[in-house]
Amino acid sequence: MPSQPAMPETASGNILETSMDYSAIPKSKDLKMESFKKEMNEKLEKSKGHRHNLNILADTLYAEIHSRILHDPDQGQREIPSETENQIRNYLKNANDKNIDDCILWLILISAVEKFVPASSENTTPTQKDSSDMDNPNFRIIRIILDIVPHLSFESLQPVNEIRGWGEESVMKRCKANHSYGRNKKTTPFHAAVEDERTQIVAHMLNRGDSLLSTTGGGWDLQDFIKILQRPKPDRLSSLSALGLAAINNNGMETVEMLLRYNPKIAISPTDKTFETSLKEGKDGIVDAFFEYEELRKEFITAKNILLALEYLSKNTPKQGDPPESYMKVVCTLISHAPTKEELNDEVVKEIIQLNLRRVWESRNKNIELEISEFLHIAVQCQNAEFVKMFMDEYPESVLQQIDNRYALWHNNFSAPEQRRSMEDLQSEANRNIREMLVTEIIKGNPDLGMQQLLEIFRDSEVEELCFDLSRFNSKKYLVSDFVRSLISHQDNPDLLSYEHTLKYAEFPNLDAKDDEKEIFGDDVHYEHAEVFLILDWLRNDKKAREIIELTVPDRLVNPHNEVKIGNYVKFFQVQVLNWRFLDLSITVLPDQETKERIKELHLYASGKRAAISHWTSENGILTLPNVSAELIIQF
């Protein structure tokens, strides 16, 4: 025999007494009992014309019993019934000759359940309110009936043939043959108590049913009782179990918690749709109550249920607005309790991204090791720029990871193999933002990638120029300044050259190569060179370039570009690798700490002046560049 579960608790946390100890009452005097029986029989004789009608007989008995308990001078104690209650119990238990059988007791029980008004009810009148629910006349009637027939709570006047158990053939089968049915109650007292949110009564019924596990013959165990508790309300139209009835009530939370506390397995049944209904209606409190129990978490936290919750959230979200908070809480609860990556599969992740539910994603259990390389690809496929940025920040390496031989960028151009995205999609703001983020990260975040590797990554993407390279310009034969002016003033085909916002590098030719243009030390120089600045302005203003990862300028040794302006351009283009041939370049030309922290590689050219070397090695020099690896070149 399995150990019996703990008795349910009331809302106050106290164990609810569920049985009365009749052995503690002194034996009633025979004269008193005989007098009581005589009075009761006289009451029944007055309804002689209706003796065989269930409802008339039950109503007569109920009214008399309720009146006697209500006016009982000795209310007794919670554990010990009063003498009046003992007399009522003995009369009902031994009055078979008066046609008082289980059917009559059932109708008295259902009347007491339906007419019970808890002391806490807002709708009660002063005359209805008792000192406590335990002293309520209807509650005391319920205790009397269930002491006589403990399992009567779970039986119906309707046949219930689904499973073996109490009420298998309905109480009506045990009625006396000469009863007429009268009106038929299509419920059980247990279901009625749950529907009316009578938690005190539900607790008492559970405990009386639980007591039968040790007294009923035939090998009854806890599993048998759980199956009985899982039965739907026997009204032919309803498929709701007691748990389901409690869940749909606005104030049924206490009853739901009580049923689950008795035994969580009550919720596990192929025919019980309580959990699914809670997902559909966004009942986050019910979902929370379920997940207090590990076995229910194992049963209900599945990828299927997560997708179902996401579907209901989507259906209940207005076109212009945020998802309802209750539905959001349901999904977050499911995600946060998901124990393995099996529940957070690609389909679930894709749905979260499509619905743009960042809060849901962030609620997941961070200890679960997921296939993170796929997330960026899914976010790009869903065209969700916010998730793309988040995944790039969290997993920057996924930009270069391939799934099915495809980089994430591929999904920005193709919705499926050999199916290019529509022009409308490609011109959308989301597509443009995603493309820019990916291209920038590929170029900027992976400085070791060569141009050949970049071209391979961008093979199926329509990318613009990735670099600006004039290094092969024959500066020995032609003036760089003339070429620059020609380039930036040529407006016939302004779109002939297009550049990405982030350039892998910009490299200029040797500005000191043409012998007849070379200036020497000591000359009186009045002309300020600005060819490189003109190109950089052209890239910024006309070609919308915003970043240059590596900037290489073999400047003139004499009369180079303005040193302060060099620092400003390095700041604007967020340069990381600076190789500007400028003798004795001062570190202080880098205008702010952010620019200095961005520099990863710096080439310094020295004329041999000790002051320059001292500056570079001082606390205001290279030490202000925390991420730099400096290369020092001595130029004489």
XYZ file of C-alpha atoms in Angstrom:
636
model
C 0.000 0.000 0.000
C 1.646 3.299 -0.991
C 2.054 5.972 1.627
C -0.849 8.372 1.702
C -0.255 11.967 0.647
C -0.328 14.769 3.146
C -3.736 16.231 3.836
C -4.528 19.437 1.963
C -4.104 22.703 3.791
C -6.455 25.631 4.004
C -5.473 29.043 2.725
C -4.278 29.940 6.222
C -1.856 27.038 6.200
C -3.609 25.060 8.947
C -4.511 21.434 8.449
C -8.252 21.206 7.934
C -9.854 18.644 10.245
C -11.797 16.315 7.997
C -13.473 13.807 10.278
C -15.447 13.851 13.485
C -14.578 11.524 16.330
C -17.937 10.039 17.277
C -16.285 7.670 19.735
C -15.493 10.656 21.935
C -19.183 11.438 22.526
C -20.900 9.922 25.516
C -23.617 7.516 24.370
C -26.937 9.324 23.958
C -29.689 8.228 26.234
C -32.067 5.904 24.470
C -35.011 8.115 25.377
C -33.446 11.142 23.663
C -32.629 9.180 20.543
C -36.104 7.686 20.381
C -37.604 11.138 20.763
C -35.422 12.456 17.932
C -36.396 9.587 15.625
C -40.055 10.146 16.394
C -39.839 13.834 15.519
C -38.015 13.125 12.269
C -40.513 10.450 11.246
C -43.388 12.820 11.892
C -41.797 15.351 9.554
C -41.516 12.723 6.848
C -45.147 11.633 7.335
C -46.294 15.156 6.465
C -44.847 14.691 2.972
C -46.493 11.294 2.596
C -47.895 12.075 -0.837
C -44.353 12.571 -2.078
C -42.683 9.751 -0.177
C -41.178 8.195 -3.244
C -39.922 11.370 -4.901
C -36.198 11.763 -4.306
C -36.105 15.530 -4.284
C -39.138 16.111 -2.038
C -37.873 13.616 0.513
C -34.329 14.986 0.393
C -35.476 18.601 0.639
C -37.622 17.783 3.682
C -34.755 16.046 5.443
C -32.250 18.747 4.508
C -34.466 21.540 5.849
C -35.038 19.734 9.151
C -31.383 18.804 9.621
C -30.191 22.321 8.768
C -32.678 23.840 11.222
C -31.626 21.522 14.044
C -27.910 22.208 13.522
C -28.470 25.952 13.133
C -30.296 26.077 16.468
C -28.122 23.507 18.192
C -27.335 24.894 21.661
C -24.173 22.800 21.746
C -22.151 23.472 18.608
C -19.546 20.989 19.784
C -15.920 21.178 18.736
C -14.243 20.738 15.386
C -13.056 17.268 16.315
C -16.063 16.193 18.378
C -19.638 16.559 17.039
C -22.454 17.760 19.222
C -25.108 15.419 20.549
C -27.558 16.755 17.938
C -25.111 15.932 15.152
C -24.614 12.469 16.578
C -28.371 11.896 16.642
C -28.695 13.058 13.011
C -25.872 10.759 11.950
C -27.346 7.727 13.676
C -30.805 8.424 12.302
C -29.604 8.780 8.691
C -27.353 5.770 8.960
C -30.058 3.453 10.283
C -33.232 4.774 8.613
C -33.399 2.393 5.666
C -36.992 1.615 6.551
C -37.834 5.226 5.767
C -36.391 5.044 2.233
C -33.296 6.984 3.316
C -30.583 5.441 1.185
C -27.462 6.703 -0.619
C -29.580 8.566 -3.165
C -31.266 10.617 -0.441
C -27.933 11.210 1.291
C -26.435 12.300 -2.043
C -29.175 14.890 -2.575
C -28.783 16.198 0.986
C -25.032 16.429 0.390
C -25.365 18.304 -2.907
C -27.858 20.723 -1.292
C -25.426 21.454 1.532
C -22.607 22.033 -0.965
C -24.651 24.358 -3.167
C -26.080 26.342 -0.232
C -22.827 26.662 1.675
C -21.795 30.318 2.010
C -18.295 30.850 3.406
C -17.842 33.430 6.129
C -15.353 35.264 3.920
C -17.862 35.775 1.090
C -18.484 39.419 0.244
C -22.123 38.614 -0.540
C -23.001 37.167 2.847
C -25.423 38.853 5.217
C -24.827 39.078 8.971
C -27.218 36.168 9.540
C -25.323 34.012 7.053
C -21.912 34.676 8.486
C -20.830 32.175 11.104
C -17.965 32.451 13.539
C -16.019 30.219 11.154
C -16.671 28.095 8.099
C -16.124 25.011 10.237
C -19.218 25.886 12.264
C -21.326 26.573 9.190
C -24.464 24.356 9.374
C -24.017 23.261 5.773
C -20.412 22.320 6.394
C -21.444 20.274 9.412
C -24.100 18.516 7.314
C -21.413 17.658 4.768
C -19.240 16.193 7.514
C -22.109 14.069 8.783
C -22.995 12.679 5.338
C -19.386 11.906 4.413
C -18.816 10.186 7.723
C -21.594 7.785 6.735
C -20.601 7.370 3.056
C -17.078 8.852 2.555
C -16.955 8.315 -1.212
C -20.336 9.930 -1.923
C -18.580 13.189 -2.903
C -17.206 11.606 -6.045
C -20.386 9.903 -7.246
C -23.127 11.135 -9.519
C -26.725 10.345 -10.273
C -25.443 9.959 -13.837
C -23.639 6.778 -14.951
C -19.876 7.170 -15.229
C -18.447 4.255 -17.151
C -15.023 5.491 -18.180
C -13.016 3.819 -15.416
C -13.416 1.465 -12.524
C -14.173 3.125 -9.216
C -16.771 4.562 -6.908
C -19.869 5.621 -8.784
C -19.032 3.245 -11.594
C -22.735 2.645 -12.188
C -23.921 5.866 -10.488
C -25.658 6.265 -7.141
C -29.007 5.795 -8.861
C -28.275 2.093 -9.240
C -28.346 1.803 -5.460
C -31.627 3.712 -5.059
C -34.712 1.898 -3.895
C -36.846 0.649 -6.756
C -39.889 2.713 -5.753
C -38.003 6.056 -5.926
C -38.954 8.344 -8.756
C -35.957 10.209 -10.119
C -37.284 13.743 -9.916
C -34.870 16.366 -11.221
C -31.492 14.974 -12.130
C -28.296 16.676 -10.951
C -25.664 16.331 -13.676
C -22.635 16.709 -11.447
C -20.936 15.288 -8.384
C -20.715 17.051 -5.017
C -16.956 17.254 -5.557
C -17.288 18.985 -8.934
C -19.981 21.280 -7.518
C -17.720 22.321 -4.629
C -14.867 23.020 -7.036
C -17.078 25.054 -9.391
C -18.392 27.141 -6.484
C -14.824 27.676 -5.213
C -15.591 26.092 -1.839
C -12.020 25.227 -0.922
C -12.878 24.174 2.642
C -15.353 21.617 1.332
C -12.965 20.415 -1.387
C -10.261 19.861 1.216
C -12.630 17.867 3.407
C -13.773 15.720 0.481
C -10.179 14.994 -0.519
C -9.327 13.893 2.986
C -12.389 11.686 3.316
C -11.606 10.100 -0.036
C -7.998 9.703 0.989
C -9.065 7.888 4.149
C -10.709 5.208 1.999
C -7.352 4.179 0.573
C -6.653 2.315 3.769
C -10.182 1.054 4.435
C -11.658 0.100 1.064
C -11.210 -3.487 0.016
C -10.349 -4.752 -3.421
C -6.802 -3.447 -3.602
C -7.573 0.268 -3.925
C -4.542 2.520 -4.000
C -3.648 6.132 -4.614
C -3.627 5.715 -8.390
C -7.255 4.590 -8.307
C -8.219 7.685 -6.339
C -6.271 9.970 -8.687
C -8.173 8.515 -11.655
C -11.427 9.308 -9.887
C -10.288 12.887 -9.253
C -9.376 13.201 -12.940
C -12.874 12.320 -14.137
C -14.696 15.031 -16.086
C -17.867 16.521 -14.740
C -20.619 14.028 -15.755
C -22.907 16.420 -17.582
C -22.334 14.876 -21.025
C -21.417 18.307 -22.417
C -18.390 19.152 -20.328
C -14.973 17.581 -20.690
C -13.573 19.529 -17.749
C -12.089 17.764 -14.777
C -12.224 19.264 -11.306
C -8.812 20.803 -11.971
C -10.098 22.287 -15.217
C -13.194 23.691 -13.516
C -11.049 25.350 -10.858
C -8.684 26.778 -13.462
C -11.414 28.547 -15.452
C -12.822 30.240 -12.346
C -11.551 33.752 -11.794
C -11.068 33.013 -8.099
C -10.202 29.342 -8.408
C -6.472 29.678 -7.828
C -6.651 28.421 -4.246
C -8.514 25.294 -5.340
C -6.029 24.627 -8.144
C -3.159 24.863 -5.681
C -4.975 22.568 -3.248
C -5.608 19.885 -5.872
C -2.014 19.967 -7.079
C -0.721 19.965 -3.521
C -2.737 16.827 -2.793
C -1.039 15.085 -5.691
C 0.421 16.749 -8.823
C -0.406 13.668 -10.890
C -4.018 14.855 -10.903
C -2.922 17.129 -13.767
C -1.426 14.319 -15.842
C -4.173 12.747 -17.910
C -4.585 12.288 -21.681
C -8.056 13.814 -21.498
C -7.265 16.738 -19.194
C -6.745 19.983 -21.125
C -6.236 22.268 -18.116
C -2.653 23.161 -18.965
C -3.350 23.733 -22.650
C -6.357 25.893 -21.772
C -4.173 27.927 -19.422
C -1.757 28.558 -22.287
C -4.630 29.529 -24.574
C -6.130 31.972 -22.076
C -2.842 33.352 -20.755
C -3.409 32.154 -17.184
C 0.093 32.716 -15.876
C -0.900 31.954 -12.271
C -2.085 28.463 -13.234
C 1.126 27.802 -15.162
C 3.167 28.960 -12.159
C 1.180 26.622 -9.899
C 1.889 23.676 -12.204
C 5.601 24.367 -12.282
C 5.919 24.247 -8.513
C 6.223 20.489 -9.050
C 9.109 18.807 -10.816
C 7.009 16.024 -12.315
C 4.699 18.584 -13.921
C 7.656 20.525 -15.280
C 8.917 17.335 -16.885
C 5.476 16.591 -18.299
C 4.507 19.994 -19.673
C 7.707 21.858 -20.549
C 8.118 20.689 -24.120
C 8.974 22.356 -27.404
C 5.394 21.650 -28.512
C 3.899 23.518 -25.549
C 6.350 26.408 -25.910
C 5.346 26.778 -29.557
C 1.694 26.583 -28.536
C 2.176 29.332 -25.947
C 3.961 31.477 -28.538
C 1.085 30.928 -30.965
C -1.501 32.073 -28.412
C 0.656 35.071 -27.496
C 0.861 36.040 -31.154
C -2.900 35.667 -31.672
C -3.666 37.887 -28.689
C -1.157 40.623 -29.511
C -2.684 43.716 -31.149
C -1.251 44.717 -34.516
C 0.046 47.942 -33.061
C 1.064 47.219 -29.499
C 2.849 44.974 -27.064
C 1.821 41.414 -26.168
C -0.529 41.085 -23.161
C 1.520 40.776 -19.990
C -0.156 37.546 -18.853
C 0.691 35.777 -22.124
C 4.226 37.138 -21.945
C 4.614 35.752 -18.415
C 3.361 32.328 -19.530
C 5.959 32.109 -22.302
C 8.756 33.453 -20.084
C 7.895 30.886 -17.410
C 8.059 28.047 -19.926
C 11.354 29.272 -21.382
C 12.964 29.927 -18.005
C 12.155 26.398 -16.801
C 13.211 24.639 -20.012
C 15.817 22.147 -18.746
C 17.645 21.192 -21.957
C 18.326 22.357 -25.490
C 15.686 19.905 -26.732
C 12.957 22.307 -25.616
C 14.727 25.307 -27.174
C 15.075 23.825 -30.632
C 15.504 25.764 -33.871
C 11.756 26.013 -34.406
C 11.245 27.586 -30.984
C 14.156 30.000 -31.425
C 12.888 30.983 -34.868
C 9.408 31.729 -33.525
C 10.824 33.843 -30.680
C 12.882 35.829 -33.176
C 10.005 36.266 -35.626
C 7.828 37.645 -32.839
C 10.716 39.859 -31.696
C 10.451 38.608 -28.108
C 13.802 39.628 -26.711
C 12.473 39.545 -23.150
C 11.448 35.929 -23.684
C 14.866 35.019 -25.035
C 16.655 36.678 -22.139
C 14.508 34.721 -19.650
C 16.020 31.390 -20.745
C 18.222 29.301 -18.480
C 21.726 30.574 -19.296
C 23.284 27.324 -18.074
C 21.900 25.375 -21.033
C 24.505 24.861 -23.733
C 22.819 25.717 -27.000
C 23.963 25.488 -30.610
C 24.721 29.196 -30.646
C 26.259 29.157 -34.123
C 22.798 28.734 -35.647
C 21.102 31.631 -33.895
C 22.590 34.409 -36.007
C 21.650 32.549 -39.193
C 18.060 32.194 -37.932
C 17.871 35.874 -36.965
C 19.097 36.931 -40.416
C 16.666 34.521 -42.042
C 13.837 36.100 -40.029
C 15.097 39.594 -40.937
C 15.094 40.692 -37.299
C 17.781 43.358 -36.986
C 17.463 43.607 -33.205
C 18.190 39.916 -32.686
C 20.965 40.017 -35.298
C 22.720 42.725 -33.309
C 22.176 40.878 -30.032
C 23.584 37.603 -31.373
C 26.519 39.400 -32.984
C 27.313 41.043 -29.647
C 26.988 37.774 -27.723
C 28.516 35.428 -30.303
C 30.693 37.519 -32.680
C 32.410 34.386 -33.951
C 29.134 33.191 -35.490
C 29.511 35.798 -38.247
C 32.128 33.558 -39.875
C 30.537 30.221 -39.035
C 28.928 28.259 -41.822
C 25.716 26.228 -41.597
C 25.176 23.997 -44.624
C 28.152 25.739 -46.268
C 26.474 29.126 -45.953
C 27.452 32.190 -43.958
C 24.801 34.188 -42.111
C 25.080 36.940 -44.731
C 23.758 34.535 -47.378
C 20.355 34.498 -45.660
C 20.087 38.252 -46.074
C 19.964 37.770 -49.848
C 18.195 34.415 -50.148
C 15.011 33.211 -48.467
C 15.703 29.645 -49.638
C 18.241 27.844 -51.842
C 18.130 29.355 -55.340
C 15.357 31.701 -54.239
C 16.584 35.242 -53.989
C 14.674 37.667 -51.792
C 12.271 40.009 -53.521
C 13.390 43.498 -54.422
C 10.996 44.820 -51.799
C 12.713 42.721 -49.130
C 16.193 43.697 -50.276
C 15.292 47.375 -50.122
C 13.666 47.175 -46.690
C 15.191 48.997 -43.754
C 15.690 45.748 -41.833
C 17.573 44.141 -44.725
C 19.824 47.170 -45.155
C 20.574 47.392 -41.436
C 21.348 43.679 -41.185
C 23.597 43.830 -44.229
C 25.534 46.774 -42.849
C 25.978 45.138 -39.440
C 27.182 41.860 -40.929
C 29.523 43.390 -43.493
C 30.968 45.737 -40.881
C 31.548 42.936 -38.387
C 33.079 40.644 -41.000
C 35.550 43.325 -42.031
C 36.102 45.058 -38.710
C 35.922 42.175 -36.299
C 38.208 39.892 -38.266
C 41.321 41.890 -39.211
C 43.297 38.751 -40.054
C 41.025 37.895 -42.959
C 42.658 38.445 -46.314
C 40.875 39.911 -49.298
C 40.541 36.484 -50.884
C 38.686 35.189 -47.822
C 36.456 38.242 -47.776
C 35.583 37.776 -51.426
C 34.650 34.165 -50.686
C 32.313 35.248 -47.874
C 30.748 37.948 -50.029
C 30.522 35.744 -53.118
C 26.722 35.532 -53.140
C 26.199 39.046 -51.811
C 26.184 42.262 -53.752
C 28.822 44.146 -51.808
C 30.421 47.423 -52.748
C 34.138 48.149 -52.742
C 35.726 46.830 -49.564
C 38.864 48.951 -49.718
C 40.344 52.090 -51.223
C 43.703 51.261 -52.778
C 45.916 53.731 -54.653
C 49.132 51.979 -53.708
C 49.815 50.945 -57.309
C 49.488 54.456 -58.655
C 52.707 55.452 -60.409
C 53.550 58.429 -58.272
C 57.056 58.613 -59.743
C 55.628 59.590 -63.111
C 52.402 61.396 -62.259
C 51.390 63.902 -59.634
C 49.157 62.388 -56.976
C 47.452 65.724 -56.446
C 46.371 65.881 -60.086
C 44.895 62.383 -59.941
C 43.053 63.170 -56.739
C 41.473 66.314 -58.148
C 40.415 64.403 -61.245
C 38.908 61.582 -59.185
C 36.830 63.670 -56.820
C 35.635 66.136 -59.460
C 34.458 63.478 -61.918
C 30.651 63.609 -61.748
C 29.639 61.909 -65.015
C 29.112 58.565 -63.316
C 28.842 59.264 -59.586
C 27.681 55.688 -58.886
C 30.510 54.108 -60.825
C 32.456 53.666 -57.605
C 30.515 52.632 -54.510
C 32.048 51.749 -51.179
C 30.910 49.905 -48.103
C 30.424 51.953 -44.957
C 33.330 50.037 -43.456
C 36.529 49.687 -45.485
C 39.064 47.044 -44.668
C 41.841 49.423 -45.572
C 42.732 52.619 -47.381
C 46.225 52.732 -48.839
C 47.819 55.665 -50.646
C 50.850 55.830 -52.949
C 54.217 57.188 -51.934
C 53.734 60.942 -51.887
C 57.500 61.533 -51.969
C 58.312 59.493 -55.080
C 58.401 62.159 -57.810
C 61.887 63.600 -57.745
C 61.059 66.973 -59.255
C 58.314 67.495 -56.677
C 60.299 66.326 -53.668
C 60.872 68.955 -51.041
C 64.012 69.028 -48.912
C 64.807 70.055 -45.389
C 65.597 73.727 -45.012
C 63.371 74.947 -47.846
C 61.054 77.835 -47.116
C 57.750 75.939 -47.418
C 54.490 77.847 -47.756
C 52.238 75.275 -49.472
C 50.136 72.916 -47.304
C 49.514 69.494 -48.818
C 46.017 68.008 -48.454
C 45.639 65.284 -51.120
C 44.907 62.568 -48.569
C 42.470 64.776 -46.698
C 40.613 65.491 -49.940
C 40.252 61.765 -50.642
C 39.105 61.058 -47.091
C 36.525 63.856 -47.310
C 35.323 62.440 -50.625
C 34.960 58.969 -49.106
C 33.079 60.385 -46.141
C 30.789 62.880 -47.848
C 30.194 61.397 -51.290
C 30.693 57.683 -50.730
C 29.316 57.498 -47.168
C 32.290 55.575 -45.790
C 32.277 55.645 -42.002
C 35.099 53.376 -40.916
C 38.558 52.548 -42.202
C 40.114 49.698 -40.269
C 43.652 50.192 -41.569
C 45.000 53.495 -42.901
C 48.363 53.580 -44.681
C 49.804 56.894 -45.915
C 53.470 57.112 -47.059
C 53.523 60.884 -46.539
C 56.244 63.322 -47.476
C 59.127 63.512 -45.098
C 59.213 67.248 -45.608
C 56.060 69.320 -45.430
C 53.643 66.419 -44.751
C 49.930 66.738 -44.019
C 48.781 68.694 -40.982
C 49.483 66.664 -37.839
C 46.419 67.797 -35.877
C 44.078 67.098 -38.799
C 45.571 63.608 -39.083
C 44.345 62.929 -35.545
C 40.849 64.185 -36.366
C 40.524 61.915 -39.414
C 41.778 58.951 -37.377
C 38.990 59.667 -34.893
C 36.212 60.047 -37.461
C 37.053 56.893 -39.418
C 37.604 54.882 -36.219
C 40.993 53.710 -37.444
C 42.456 50.669 -35.699
C 45.742 50.283 -37.565
C 47.556 53.553 -38.296
C 50.606 53.609 -40.541
C 51.026 57.260 -41.450
C 54.586 58.157 -42.319
C 54.909 61.324 -40.333
C 58.220 61.977 -38.657
C 58.052 62.273 -34.865
C 54.240 62.054 -34.769
C 52.909 63.235 -31.425
C 50.577 60.820 -29.616
C 48.636 63.822 -28.335
C 47.153 64.471 -31.789
C 44.761 61.615 -31.092
C 41.941 63.786 -29.735
C 40.330 61.614 -27.049
C 40.731 58.460 -24.992
C 38.171 56.544 -27.054
C 40.287 57.062 -30.169
C 43.416 56.009 -28.280
C 41.756 52.846 -26.968
C 40.649 51.932 -30.483
C 44.220 51.918 -31.860
C 45.572 48.364 -32.000
C 48.618 48.884 -34.167
C 50.675 52.048 -34.594
C 53.676 52.699 -36.846
C 55.939 55.501 -35.622
C 58.622 57.149 -37.740
C 61.512 58.856 -35.947
C 63.843 61.493 -37.303
C 66.306 60.693 -34.573
C 65.306 63.490 -32.259
C 65.656 62.441 -28.657
C 62.648 64.566 -27.655
C 60.329 62.503 -29.861
C 61.605 59.220 -28.445
C 61.213 60.577 -24.919
C 57.638 61.650 -25.663
C 56.685 58.240 -27.044
C 58.063 56.428 -24.023
C 56.639 58.860 -21.466
C 53.365 58.452 -19.596
C 51.717 60.731 -22.172
C 52.958 58.635 -25.065
C 52.416 54.999 -26.011
C 51.229 54.208 -22.480
C 48.004 56.094 -23.243
C 47.251 53.500 -25.950
C 46.188 50.468 -23.873
C 45.535 48.139 -26.817
C 48.407 49.074 -29.094
C 51.373 47.128 -30.374
C 53.760 49.796 -31.627
C 56.340 49.458 -34.367
C 59.097 52.036 -34.276
C 60.859 52.934 -37.515
C 63.925 55.164 -37.413
C 64.065 57.360 -40.499
C 67.186 59.425 -41.203
